[in-house]
Amino acid sequence: MRTLKSQPFVSMVLVAINVIVFIICHFTDDLLYDLGVLDLYSVMVDKEYGRIIWSTFLHSGMNHLFNNMLILFFMGSMIEKEVGHLGYGLLYFLSGIGGNLLSLWAKMKNHEIAVSLGASGAIFGLDGVLLALVLFSGRQMENVTPLRVGIMIAYSLYSGFTSKNVDNAAHMGGLITGFAIMGIICIWQRRKRERREGM
């Protein structure tokens, strides 16, 4: 019997929250979208900084939600088992924030008025976390190799850049954030372990 520690309950909770929010959005028209989508004016002028997080729980349609939640659950469960519940939750939200901050910067630089929403930035952050784990942790993960993760990331980025109405800056920002944070943690843990073994 699997212990509570091995259960991916943070991934399940995140999926459940996204689904519940989507259902609420269906019955409240544009109310939650108006309050939560990421746009430059609301954040920079009205100082509604909460949108940097709230927008990650909003999705434009059933396909958008389904694709993100499918990846979130299966990849998230794998990463949650490796880094623990708290670490996984922090990495997820920090990746989402990093993605949205880069998205805001790109909107400002390009004078864009488009809005953004969705968990994709945070999910790309999980891609970055997974890549850092297989490159730097020194641990073996079943059926996970740097090549496979690299191909998955390359395909995801390609799909984004060849599609319309996709916030690629959020994807890149999440990917970089997740990879950078997990990479630093892995390198620090390995050096700490090596020092302990060398004593």
Short mmCIF file of C-alpha atoms in Angstrom, two decimals:
data_model
loop_
_atom_site.label_atom_id
_atom_site.label_comp_id
_atom_site.label_asym_id
_atom_site.label_seq_id
_atom_site.Cartn_x
_atom_site.Cartn_y
_atom_site.Cartn_z
CA MET A 1 0.00 0.00 0.00
CA ARG A 2 1.38 3.35 -1.00
CA THR A 3 2.02 5.78 1.82
CA LEU A 4 0.47 9.23 2.02
CA LYS A 5 3.87 10.72 1.26
CA SER A 6 3.92 9.04 -2.16
CA GLN A 7 0.43 10.19 -3.12
CA PRO A 8 0.39 13.12 -5.59
CA PHE A 9 -2.25 15.01 -3.65
CA VAL A 10 -0.87 18.47 -4.52
CA SER A 11 -1.21 17.66 -8.22
CA MET A 12 -4.73 16.36 -7.63
CA VAL A 13 -5.70 19.48 -5.66
CA LEU A 14 -4.33 21.78 -8.39
CA VAL A 15 -6.26 19.90 -11.07
CA ALA A 16 -9.43 19.98 -8.95
CA ILE A 17 -9.13 23.75 -8.35
CA ASN A 18 -8.65 24.44 -12.05
CA VAL A 19 -11.66 22.31 -12.97
CA ILE A 20 -13.85 23.92 -10.30
CA VAL A 21 -12.83 27.42 -11.40
CA PHE A 22 -13.61 26.52 -15.01
CA ILE A 23 -17.08 25.29 -14.02
CA ILE A 24 -17.71 28.47 -12.03
CA CYS A 25 -16.58 30.55 -15.02
CA HIS A 26 -19.15 28.72 -17.16
CA PHE A 27 -21.98 29.90 -14.91
CA THR A 28 -20.72 33.44 -14.22
CA ASP A 29 -20.07 34.55 -17.81
CA ASP A 30 -17.02 36.83 -17.90
CA LEU A 31 -16.95 37.78 -14.21
CA LEU A 32 -13.93 35.71 -13.15
CA TYR A 33 -12.16 36.39 -16.43
CA ASP A 34 -12.59 40.15 -15.95
CA LEU A 35 -11.21 39.85 -12.42
CA GLY A 36 -8.33 37.49 -13.16
CA VAL A 37 -6.87 37.55 -16.68
CA LEU A 38 -3.33 38.87 -17.03
CA ASP A 39 -3.14 42.22 -18.77
CA LEU A 40 -0.55 44.95 -18.61
CA TYR A 41 -2.86 47.84 -17.66
CA SER A 42 -4.52 46.05 -14.73
CA VAL A 43 -1.20 44.94 -13.23
CA MET A 44 1.02 47.94 -13.92
CA VAL A 45 -1.48 50.78 -13.65
CA ASP A 46 -4.24 49.46 -11.38
CA LYS A 47 -1.66 47.47 -9.36
CA GLU A 48 -3.78 44.31 -9.37
CA TYR A 49 -0.78 42.08 -8.74
CA GLY A 50 -2.95 39.11 -7.77
CA ARG A 51 -3.65 38.57 -11.47
CA ILE A 52 -0.10 37.22 -11.82
CA ILE A 53 -1.31 34.17 -9.86
CA TRP A 54 -5.09 34.16 -10.46
CA SER A 55 -4.69 34.01 -14.24
CA THR A 56 -2.99 30.61 -13.96
CA PHE A 57 -6.31 29.12 -12.81
CA LEU A 58 -8.33 30.42 -15.76
CA HIS A 59 -8.71 28.62 -19.10
CA SER A 60 -10.26 29.75 -22.36
CA GLY A 61 -12.10 26.53 -23.19
CA MET A 62 -12.50 22.82 -22.56
CA ASN A 63 -9.58 21.82 -24.82
CA HIS A 64 -7.29 24.36 -23.18
CA LEU A 65 -8.24 23.05 -19.74
CA PHE A 66 -8.06 19.36 -20.66
CA ASN A 67 -4.62 19.59 -22.30
CA ASN A 68 -3.12 21.51 -19.39
CA MET A 69 -4.67 19.32 -16.70
CA LEU A 70 -3.62 16.10 -18.41
CA ILE A 71 0.01 17.22 -18.47
CA LEU A 72 -0.22 18.71 -14.99
CA PHE A 73 -1.48 15.51 -13.42
CA PHE A 74 0.85 12.99 -15.04
CA MET A 75 4.05 15.04 -15.12
CA GLY A 76 3.21 16.73 -11.84
CA SER A 77 2.71 13.40 -10.08
CA MET A 78 6.14 12.27 -11.23
CA ILE A 79 7.87 15.44 -10.06
CA GLU A 80 5.93 15.61 -6.79
CA LYS A 81 7.21 12.14 -5.91
CA GLU A 82 10.79 13.31 -6.52
CA VAL A 83 10.78 16.69 -4.75
CA GLY A 84 8.02 16.30 -2.15
CA HIS A 85 4.67 18.00 -1.74
CA LEU A 86 5.84 21.38 -0.45
CA GLY A 87 8.74 21.68 -2.87
CA TYR A 88 6.53 20.72 -5.78
CA GLY A 89 3.87 23.28 -4.84
CA LEU A 90 6.46 26.04 -4.52
CA LEU A 91 8.09 25.15 -7.84
CA TYR A 92 4.71 25.14 -9.57
CA PHE A 93 3.65 28.56 -8.32
CA LEU A 94 7.07 30.16 -8.73
CA SER A 95 7.18 28.90 -12.32
CA GLY A 96 3.73 30.34 -12.99
CA ILE A 97 4.78 33.68 -11.51
CA GLY A 98 8.05 33.68 -13.48
CA GLY A 99 6.17 32.91 -16.68
CA ASN A 100 3.64 35.68 -16.14
CA LEU A 101 6.32 38.22 -15.24
CA LEU A 102 8.14 37.53 -18.51
CA SER A 103 4.78 37.72 -20.29
CA LEU A 104 4.16 41.17 -18.80
CA TRP A 105 7.64 42.30 -19.81
CA ALA A 106 7.06 41.11 -23.38
CA LYS A 107 3.69 42.87 -23.52
CA MET A 108 5.30 46.09 -22.33
CA LYS A 109 8.20 45.80 -24.76
CA ASN A 110 5.93 45.04 -27.73
CA HIS A 111 3.15 47.44 -26.67
CA GLU A 112 0.64 44.59 -26.63
CA ILE A 113 -2.83 44.94 -25.14
CA ALA A 114 -3.66 41.23 -25.37
CA VAL A 115 -4.64 39.36 -22.21
CA SER A 116 -3.24 36.01 -21.06
CA LEU A 117 -4.62 33.15 -19.01
CA GLY A 118 -3.96 29.50 -18.28
CA ALA A 119 -1.65 27.18 -16.38
CA SER A 120 0.77 26.72 -19.30
CA GLY A 121 3.52 28.89 -17.84
CA ALA A 122 3.53 26.87 -14.62
CA ILE A 123 3.39 23.61 -16.58
CA PHE A 124 6.35 24.64 -18.72
CA GLY A 125 8.06 25.32 -15.42
CA LEU A 126 7.52 21.66 -14.54
CA ASP A 127 9.20 20.79 -17.85
CA GLY A 128 12.18 22.84 -16.70
CA VAL A 129 12.15 21.19 -13.27
CA LEU A 130 12.15 17.74 -14.88
CA LEU A 131 15.03 18.67 -17.17
CA ALA A 132 17.08 19.98 -14.23
CA LEU A 133 16.37 16.81 -12.26
CA VAL A 134 17.62 14.48 -14.99
CA LEU A 135 20.66 16.66 -15.70
CA PHE A 136 21.86 17.64 -12.24
CA SER A 137 20.31 15.54 -9.47
CA GLY A 138 22.36 12.41 -10.05
CA ARG A 139 19.25 10.31 -9.48
CA GLN A 140 17.86 7.81 -11.97
CA MET A 141 14.22 8.33 -12.96
CA GLU A 142 12.44 5.45 -14.66
CA ASN A 143 11.95 6.00 -18.42
CA VAL A 144 13.13 9.63 -18.09
CA THR A 145 16.29 10.73 -19.89
CA PRO A 146 17.68 14.16 -20.83
CA LEU A 147 17.05 13.37 -24.51
CA ARG A 148 13.40 12.47 -23.97
CA VAL A 149 12.76 15.52 -21.83
CA GLY A 150 14.56 17.74 -24.35
CA ILE A 151 12.48 16.40 -27.23
CA MET A 152 9.28 16.92 -25.23
CA ILE A 153 10.22 20.52 -24.45
CA ALA A 154 11.29 21.24 -28.03
CA TYR A 155 8.00 19.87 -29.38
CA SER A 156 5.96 21.87 -26.85
CA LEU A 157 7.79 25.08 -27.73
CA TYR A 158 7.45 24.39 -31.45
CA SER A 159 3.71 23.83 -31.05
CA GLY A 160 3.40 27.12 -29.22
CA PHE A 161 5.39 29.19 -31.69
CA THR A 162 3.50 27.74 -34.67
CA SER A 163 0.06 28.32 -33.13
CA LYS A 164 -2.02 31.48 -32.83
CA ASN A 165 -3.10 33.20 -29.62
CA VAL A 166 -0.40 31.52 -27.53
CA ASP A 167 1.60 33.39 -24.87
CA ASN A 168 5.02 32.02 -25.71
CA ALA A 169 6.71 34.50 -23.36
CA ALA A 170 4.85 32.92 -20.44
CA HIS A 171 5.93 29.47 -21.63
CA MET A 172 9.58 30.53 -21.86
CA GLY A 173 9.44 32.36 -18.54
CA GLY A 174 7.98 29.35 -16.75
CA LEU A 175 10.49 26.99 -18.36
CA ILE A 176 13.47 29.15 -17.42
CA THR A 177 12.21 29.70 -13.87
CA GLY A 178 11.57 26.03 -13.17
CA PHE A 179 14.87 24.95 -14.69
CA ALA A 180 16.90 27.64 -12.88
CA ILE A 181 15.42 27.04 -9.43
CA MET A 182 15.59 23.24 -9.63
CA GLY A 183 19.05 23.37 -11.17
CA ILE A 184 20.37 25.48 -8.28
CA ILE A 185 18.75 23.15 -5.73
CA CYS A 186 20.15 20.01 -7.40
CA ILE A 187 23.68 21.38 -7.64
CA TRP A 188 23.58 22.57 -4.02
CA GLN A 189 22.31 19.17 -2.83
CA ARG A 190 24.96 17.27 -4.81
CA ARG A 191 27.80 19.43 -3.48
CA LYS A 192 26.47 19.08 0.05
CA ARG A 193 26.30 15.30 -0.38
CA GLU A 194 29.80 15.16 -1.87
CA ARG A 195 31.23 17.19 1.02
CA ARG A 196 29.54 14.90 3.52
CA GLU A 197 30.87 11.78 1.77
CA GLY A 198 34.37 13.29 1.59
CA MET A 199 34.58 13.84 5.34
#
